Short mmCIF file of C-alpha atoms in Angstrom, two decimals:
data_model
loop_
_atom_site.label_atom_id
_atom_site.label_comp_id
_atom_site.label_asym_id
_atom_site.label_seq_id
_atom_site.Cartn_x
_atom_site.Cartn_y
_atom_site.Cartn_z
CA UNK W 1 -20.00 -0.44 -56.33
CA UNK W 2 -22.88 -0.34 -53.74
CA UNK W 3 -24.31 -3.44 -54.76
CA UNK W 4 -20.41 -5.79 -54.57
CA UNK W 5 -19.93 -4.33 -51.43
CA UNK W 6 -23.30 -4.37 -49.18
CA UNK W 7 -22.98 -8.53 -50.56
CA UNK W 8 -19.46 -8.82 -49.04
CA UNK W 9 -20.28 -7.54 -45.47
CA UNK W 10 -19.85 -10.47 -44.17
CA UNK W 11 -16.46 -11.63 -44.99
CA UNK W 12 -15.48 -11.04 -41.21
CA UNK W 13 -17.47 -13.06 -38.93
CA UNK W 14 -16.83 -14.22 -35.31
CA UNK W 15 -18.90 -16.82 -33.27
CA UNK W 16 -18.93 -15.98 -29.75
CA UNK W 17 -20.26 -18.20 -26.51
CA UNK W 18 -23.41 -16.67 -26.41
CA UNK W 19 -23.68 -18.11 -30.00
CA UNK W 20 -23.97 -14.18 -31.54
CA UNK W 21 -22.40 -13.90 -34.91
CA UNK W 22 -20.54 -10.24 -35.80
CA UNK W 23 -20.09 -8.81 -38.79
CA UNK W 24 -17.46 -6.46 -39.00
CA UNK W 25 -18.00 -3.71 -42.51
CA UNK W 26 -15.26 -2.93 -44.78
CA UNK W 27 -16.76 0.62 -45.72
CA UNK W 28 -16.66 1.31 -41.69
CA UNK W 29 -14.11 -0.19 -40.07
CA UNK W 30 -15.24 1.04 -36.92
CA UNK W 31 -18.39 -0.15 -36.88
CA UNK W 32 -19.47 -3.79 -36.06
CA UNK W 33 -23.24 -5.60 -35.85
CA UNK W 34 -23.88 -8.42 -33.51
CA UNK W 35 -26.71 -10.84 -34.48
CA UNK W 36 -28.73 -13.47 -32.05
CA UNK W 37 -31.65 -15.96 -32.89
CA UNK W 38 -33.03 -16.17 -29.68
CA UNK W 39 -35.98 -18.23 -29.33
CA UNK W 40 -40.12 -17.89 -27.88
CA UNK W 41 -39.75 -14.24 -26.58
CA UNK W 42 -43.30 -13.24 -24.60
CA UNK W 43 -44.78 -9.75 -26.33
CA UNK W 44 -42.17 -9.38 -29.09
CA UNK W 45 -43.74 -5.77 -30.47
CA UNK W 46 -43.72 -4.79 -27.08
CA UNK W 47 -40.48 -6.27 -25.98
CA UNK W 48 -39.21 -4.60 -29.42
CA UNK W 49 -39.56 -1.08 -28.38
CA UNK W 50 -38.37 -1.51 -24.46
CA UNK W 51 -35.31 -2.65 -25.83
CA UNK W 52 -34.55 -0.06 -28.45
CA UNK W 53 -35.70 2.97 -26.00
CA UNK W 54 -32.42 1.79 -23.94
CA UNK W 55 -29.94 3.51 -26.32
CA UNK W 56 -30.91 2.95 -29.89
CA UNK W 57 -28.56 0.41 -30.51
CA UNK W 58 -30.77 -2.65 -30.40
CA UNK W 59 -33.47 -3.60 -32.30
CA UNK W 60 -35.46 -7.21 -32.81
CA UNK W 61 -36.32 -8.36 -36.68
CA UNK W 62 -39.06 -11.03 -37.08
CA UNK W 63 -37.06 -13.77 -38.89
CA UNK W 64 -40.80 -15.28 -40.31
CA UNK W 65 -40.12 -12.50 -43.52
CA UNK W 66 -36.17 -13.06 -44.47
CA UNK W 67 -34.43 -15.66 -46.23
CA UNK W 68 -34.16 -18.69 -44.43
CA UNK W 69 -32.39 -20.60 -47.53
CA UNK W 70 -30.24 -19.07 -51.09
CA UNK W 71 -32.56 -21.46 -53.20
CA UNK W 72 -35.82 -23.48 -52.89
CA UNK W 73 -34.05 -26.91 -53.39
CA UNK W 74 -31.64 -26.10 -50.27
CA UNK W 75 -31.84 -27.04 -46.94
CA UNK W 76 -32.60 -23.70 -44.44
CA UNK W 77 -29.11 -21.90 -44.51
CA UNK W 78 -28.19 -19.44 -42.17
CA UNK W 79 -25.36 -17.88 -44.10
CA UNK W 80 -28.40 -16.52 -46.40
CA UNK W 81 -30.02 -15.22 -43.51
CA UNK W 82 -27.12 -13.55 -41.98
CA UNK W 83 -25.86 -11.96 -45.81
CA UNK W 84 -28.90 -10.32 -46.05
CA UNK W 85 -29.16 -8.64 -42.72
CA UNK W 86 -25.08 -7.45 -43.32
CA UNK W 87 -26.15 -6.18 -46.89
CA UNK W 88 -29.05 -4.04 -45.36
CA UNK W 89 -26.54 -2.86 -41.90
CA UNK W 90 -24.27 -1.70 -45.18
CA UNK W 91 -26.73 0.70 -46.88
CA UNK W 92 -28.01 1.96 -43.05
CA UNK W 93 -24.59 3.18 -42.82
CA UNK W 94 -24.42 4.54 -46.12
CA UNK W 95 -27.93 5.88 -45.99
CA UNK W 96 -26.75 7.72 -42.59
CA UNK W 97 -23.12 8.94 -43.61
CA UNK W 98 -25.20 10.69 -46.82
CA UNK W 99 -28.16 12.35 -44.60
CA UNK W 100 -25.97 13.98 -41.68
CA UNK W 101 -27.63 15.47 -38.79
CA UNK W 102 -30.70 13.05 -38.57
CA UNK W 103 -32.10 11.31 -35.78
CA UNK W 104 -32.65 7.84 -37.03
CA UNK W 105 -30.62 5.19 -35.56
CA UNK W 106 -28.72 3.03 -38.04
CA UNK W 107 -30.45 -0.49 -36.30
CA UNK W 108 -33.97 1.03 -37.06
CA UNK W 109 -32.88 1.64 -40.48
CA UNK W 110 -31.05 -1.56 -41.09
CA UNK W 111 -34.49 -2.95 -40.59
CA UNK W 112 -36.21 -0.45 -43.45
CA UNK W 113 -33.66 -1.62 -45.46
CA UNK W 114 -33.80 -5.46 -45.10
CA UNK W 115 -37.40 -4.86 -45.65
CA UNK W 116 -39.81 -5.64 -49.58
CA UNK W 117 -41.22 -2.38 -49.33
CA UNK W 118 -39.52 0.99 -49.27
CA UNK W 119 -42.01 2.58 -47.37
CA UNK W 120 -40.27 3.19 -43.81
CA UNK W 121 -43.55 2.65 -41.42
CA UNK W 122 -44.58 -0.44 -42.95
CA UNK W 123 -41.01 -1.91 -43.19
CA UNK W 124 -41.18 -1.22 -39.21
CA UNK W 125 -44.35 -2.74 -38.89
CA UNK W 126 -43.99 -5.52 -40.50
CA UNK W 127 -40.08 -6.21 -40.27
CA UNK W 128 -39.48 -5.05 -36.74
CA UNK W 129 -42.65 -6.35 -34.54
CA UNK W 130 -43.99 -2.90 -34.94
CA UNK W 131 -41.27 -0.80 -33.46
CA UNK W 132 -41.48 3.06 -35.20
CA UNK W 133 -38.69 5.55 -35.81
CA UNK W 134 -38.79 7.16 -32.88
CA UNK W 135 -38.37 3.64 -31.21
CA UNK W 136 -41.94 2.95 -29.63
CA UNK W 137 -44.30 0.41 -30.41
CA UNK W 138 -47.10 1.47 -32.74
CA UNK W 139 -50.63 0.84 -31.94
CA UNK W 140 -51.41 -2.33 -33.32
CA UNK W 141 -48.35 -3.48 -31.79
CA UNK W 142 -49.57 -2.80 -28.21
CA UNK W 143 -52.66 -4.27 -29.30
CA UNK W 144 -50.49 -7.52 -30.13
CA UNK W 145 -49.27 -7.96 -26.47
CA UNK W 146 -51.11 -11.09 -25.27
CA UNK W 147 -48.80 -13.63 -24.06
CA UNK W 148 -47.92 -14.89 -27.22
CA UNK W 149 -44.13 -15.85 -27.94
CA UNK W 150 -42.41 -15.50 -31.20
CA UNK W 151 -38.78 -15.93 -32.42
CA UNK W 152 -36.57 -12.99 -32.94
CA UNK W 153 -33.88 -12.25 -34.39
CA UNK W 154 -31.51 -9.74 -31.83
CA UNK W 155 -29.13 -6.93 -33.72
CA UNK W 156 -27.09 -5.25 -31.90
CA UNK W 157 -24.59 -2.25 -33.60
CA UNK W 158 -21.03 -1.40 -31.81
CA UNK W 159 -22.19 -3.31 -28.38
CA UNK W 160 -20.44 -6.14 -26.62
CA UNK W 161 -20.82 -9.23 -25.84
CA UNK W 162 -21.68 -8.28 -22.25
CA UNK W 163 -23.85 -5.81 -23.37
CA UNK W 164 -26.12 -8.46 -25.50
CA UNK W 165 -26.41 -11.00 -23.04
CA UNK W 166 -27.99 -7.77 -21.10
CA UNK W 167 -30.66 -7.36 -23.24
CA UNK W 168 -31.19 -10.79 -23.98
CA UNK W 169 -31.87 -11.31 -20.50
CA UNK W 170 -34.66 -8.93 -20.34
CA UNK W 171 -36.39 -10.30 -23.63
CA UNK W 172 -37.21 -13.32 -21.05
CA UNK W 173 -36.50 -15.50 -23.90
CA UNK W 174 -37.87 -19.13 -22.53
CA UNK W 175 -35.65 -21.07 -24.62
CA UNK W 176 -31.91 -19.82 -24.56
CA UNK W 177 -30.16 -18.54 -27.54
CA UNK W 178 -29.80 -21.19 -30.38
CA UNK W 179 -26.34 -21.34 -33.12
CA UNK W 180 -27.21 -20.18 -36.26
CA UNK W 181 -26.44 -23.97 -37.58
CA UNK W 182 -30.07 -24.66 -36.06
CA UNK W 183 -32.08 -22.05 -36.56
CA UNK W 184 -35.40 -23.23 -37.66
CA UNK W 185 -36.88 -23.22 -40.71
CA UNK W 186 -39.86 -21.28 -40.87
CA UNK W 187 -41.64 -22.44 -44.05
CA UNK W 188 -43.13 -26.11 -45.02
CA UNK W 189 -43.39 -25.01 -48.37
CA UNK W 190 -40.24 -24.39 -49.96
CA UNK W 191 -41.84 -23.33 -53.54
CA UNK W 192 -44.61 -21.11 -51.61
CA UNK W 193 -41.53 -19.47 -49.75
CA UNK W 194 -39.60 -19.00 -53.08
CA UNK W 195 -42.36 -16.93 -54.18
CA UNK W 196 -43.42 -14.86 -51.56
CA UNK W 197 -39.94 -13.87 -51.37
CA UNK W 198 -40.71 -13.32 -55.11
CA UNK W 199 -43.55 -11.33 -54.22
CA UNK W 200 -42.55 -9.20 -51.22
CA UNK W 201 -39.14 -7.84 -53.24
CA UNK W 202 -40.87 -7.40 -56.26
CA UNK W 203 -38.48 -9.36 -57.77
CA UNK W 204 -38.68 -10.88 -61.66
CA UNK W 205 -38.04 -14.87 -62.44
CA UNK W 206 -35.76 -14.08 -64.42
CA UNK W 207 -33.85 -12.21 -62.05
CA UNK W 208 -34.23 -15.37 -59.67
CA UNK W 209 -33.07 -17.85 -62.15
CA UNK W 210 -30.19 -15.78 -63.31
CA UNK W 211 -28.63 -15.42 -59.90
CA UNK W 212 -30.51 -17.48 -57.48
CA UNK W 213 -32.70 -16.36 -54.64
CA UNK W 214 -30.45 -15.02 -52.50
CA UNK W 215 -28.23 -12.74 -54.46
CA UNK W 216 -31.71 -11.15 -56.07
CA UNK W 217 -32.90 -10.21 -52.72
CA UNK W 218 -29.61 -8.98 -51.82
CA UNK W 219 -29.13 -6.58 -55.15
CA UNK W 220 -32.49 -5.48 -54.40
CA UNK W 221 -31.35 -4.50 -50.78
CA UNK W 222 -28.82 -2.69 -52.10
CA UNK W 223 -30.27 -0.86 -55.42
CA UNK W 224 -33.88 0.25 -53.44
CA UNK W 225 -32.98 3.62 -52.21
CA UNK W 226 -30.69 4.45 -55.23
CA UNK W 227 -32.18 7.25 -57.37
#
């Protein structure tokens, strides 16, 4: 069952110093995805693609467009945040074991997957600070580079821990990494969240109120690519 089993990626976690958690898969037991909220990285979209050009194993998602809670009358939970970014690493694998002999990295895909939309550039664009396939920055993200800082959210597939401090390092985060117990919430209107969460999976009330915010997203993750 796709759906059970992209949910329960994350029943093996680790915390390590560098406050990363990893998720280990029990459909590939070889594989493993390492996950960092750093904070107020200069040039995301252009940081984005510099880091996945080193060896298509790394990748940044904007954390502004995935759950930050399960329901709207929670607090900001991270466990929501870090289920859905296991459920979409689950179908990247799948999607890749199915397609053989492609080119496209399984971190790029995790992001099309995590992503409303099934359309692969815009889940790029707009999930991945505007990182492509091939691993550069599109156009309007160069356009985007102009000192700003953002939060990001680092993944990282089959790399260690030395290897993510790396590329950490030369995301020139100001503030250092943060535990996923405080990441920050990043909407002051919990019922305007609820339902552009709503909105972005194309998701039904009924489908909300049935199984709560989180698991609808989640079964959406996992059901999008299945014909």
């Amino acid at each position: 069952n796709i759906c059970s089993s992209a949910y329960t990626t994350n029943s093996s976690i680790e915390k390590h110093s560098i406050n990363m958690e990893v998720i280990t898969f029990a459909l590939h037991p070889n594989r493993k995805l390492n996950i960092a909220y750093i904070r107020n990285i200069v040039n995301a979209p252009s940081r984005s693609s510099e880091i996945n050009l080193k060896d298509n194993r790394f990748a940044l998602l904007d954390p502004r467009r995935l759950l930050h809670s399960s329901d709207y009358e929670q607090q900001a939970s991270p466990k929501a945040l870090i289920n859905q970014i296991g459920a979409a690493a689950n179908v990247a694998l799948l999607r890749g074991k199915q397609r053989k002999n492609d080119n496209i990295a399984p971190v790029l895909d995790t992001i099309v997957c995590i992503a409303g939309t099934s359309n692969p550039n815009f889940a790029l664009r707009d999930y991945g600070f505007g990182i492509s396939y091939s691993g550069q920055a599109t156009n309007d993200a160069n356009d985007d580079d102009d000192g700003t800082t953002s939060d990001a959210i680092l993944i990282g597939f089959d790399c260690d821990k030395g290897e993510m401090e790396e590329v950490i390092e030369k995301l020139g985060a100001i503030e250092a990494v943060l535990t996923f117990s405080s990441v920050p919430c990043s909407y002051s209107d919990k019922k305007k969240y609820v339902q552009d969460m709503i909105k972005s999976y194309k998701l039904t009330k009924e489908e909300v109120n049935a199984f709560g915010l989180e698991k609808s997203v989640i079964m959406r993750i996992a059901t999008k690519f299945i014909n």
